[in-house]
């Protein structure tokens, strides 16, 4: 479904090719497998701090990731393991950051989902929701100043995060500057325990696109084919100079807010409804139904993902942990300006 | 037994019971009872007065300011102290300037779940008391005991001015008391947590307990260390601090917050300017390191002061 803020001159969405569907499915599978492993490690006390899963949101996140290219900018959020991997984050970055390895990109200074490689276009989220929207907008302004064309910046946010001032200010700014920004809202019906009814009063968040003067798109976040075609289209619109794109997906978080949370507050009706379907299982059913792969092949992919994850965990376990004696304790990049 | 966290919950229950002007607003504080369960069951007990807010700290605090002007007594919960920066403008530029500009009081209470815990990282660990204390027009509380958590939160609601209530997350479950207090010390008065004669450690919040552990360790070595719990960092009880330094001649100010400026700097500055002649040695400060709060416990344990580092700092000062 398309909600144009201006006259719609776009071609109809094209369905994703089987090849892209399968590729994206495998990123989803790897993310799910890796997250299940980290959740297990958490339950056995091997992860310090929180663990936050993207279970149920892999189709949406991966569909964004596969449509971004090297040279694009991506600021993932809490539930974007699949999109991170599809964009190019290594499995080791993920495992090392959760396990606090000194060799990870955050060196134990930050952890879990708060990781990234800004020099490689993968921004490292701060916790403060909404903050990444204006930041990606600014990165895109820089690309424009530098005369770099054809790139896209994307960021993800939850239904709750749309209530922040930063989300509003960032999207408005991007619209004024007509930046190639894609903002993907995963409306998983809850922000921690808070249902949509206590978060916003419009009937559908995509309506806001009109107010910002940007193009809006709705997508079924449980349906990989729909995610691929809508995200592909939105990214293409941004890339081809049509300004910011607001994509709103409906789905459900199939895990707690974090692994400490049993999510008892989620309405059981929603779990049974269409939004509560598991995108990974649906995608797999689709693959088998359309005979894009044989059951044995799909099974082999599961096994491959499993052993990839086990290997990454095993090698990370042998790596050094952060050592306060070797830590620089310097927050500035300009060495002589550090006081400590 | 009652925990520090339960005391905060009980104080809010009592405030809601005793004063119809009180309401609680914050993310997930309703039926869910808050991220830390500080408002557990309050939504059921006080229908319509404990409300889930959108993720909009600026608006949450801004709305509290408006309600306070209309005579309400809002208690606002930030899910973590760190997120209060999103509402900073409303706190420091609106609430805190209100009385001075308009002679109209602005009685809001902003609860900040503060301080570090293992694995919490840069954005769920901060101690922000100095930031808010810096601005004229605020009262900043940093309770270190179950009793203070209870009675000072009731004080916060009763005070006609903006109160920033820094409750320490590490103490939530760790700290227990026999019962809730029936009487309380006045707001703005520091407490002698341990008497001594050789050195004064002036501190607040969770660091009071690290300082007490350090004092116990030093007492085995023959030193009698006095520990002053500031209770409120603004107003700062300079008289009690000076009286302590008058007894001991040595000052070590300890805080969990970042080292630049801050409460410990204020304590040292006041003693240096108002009690220089009381000092037998240069006063010292011990704070966190000058980096964001690290995620990994190996780093976090070194970033913040602990009983061990306080004791070693104290030993150096005692040898001067
Ligand atoms: C500015 C800010 N306030 C509060 C929080 C605490 N917090 C972390 S996640 C969360 C809920 C987020 O909900 P939503 O945006 O819908 O994302 P979801 O968790 O559902 O994916 C909250 C309140 C925060 N991270 N940032
Ligand atoms: Mg949500």
XYZ file of C-alpha atoms and ligand atoms in Angstrom, chain A residues 158-160 186 188-191, ligand 2:
9
model
C 9.923 1.263 16.941
C 6.380 2.507 17.401
C 7.480 3.953 20.738
C 8.602 -1.487 13.115
C 5.287 -4.192 16.903
C 2.271 -2.898 18.842
C 4.162 -2.314 22.094
C 6.929 -0.160 23.439
Mg 7.475 -1.317 19.700
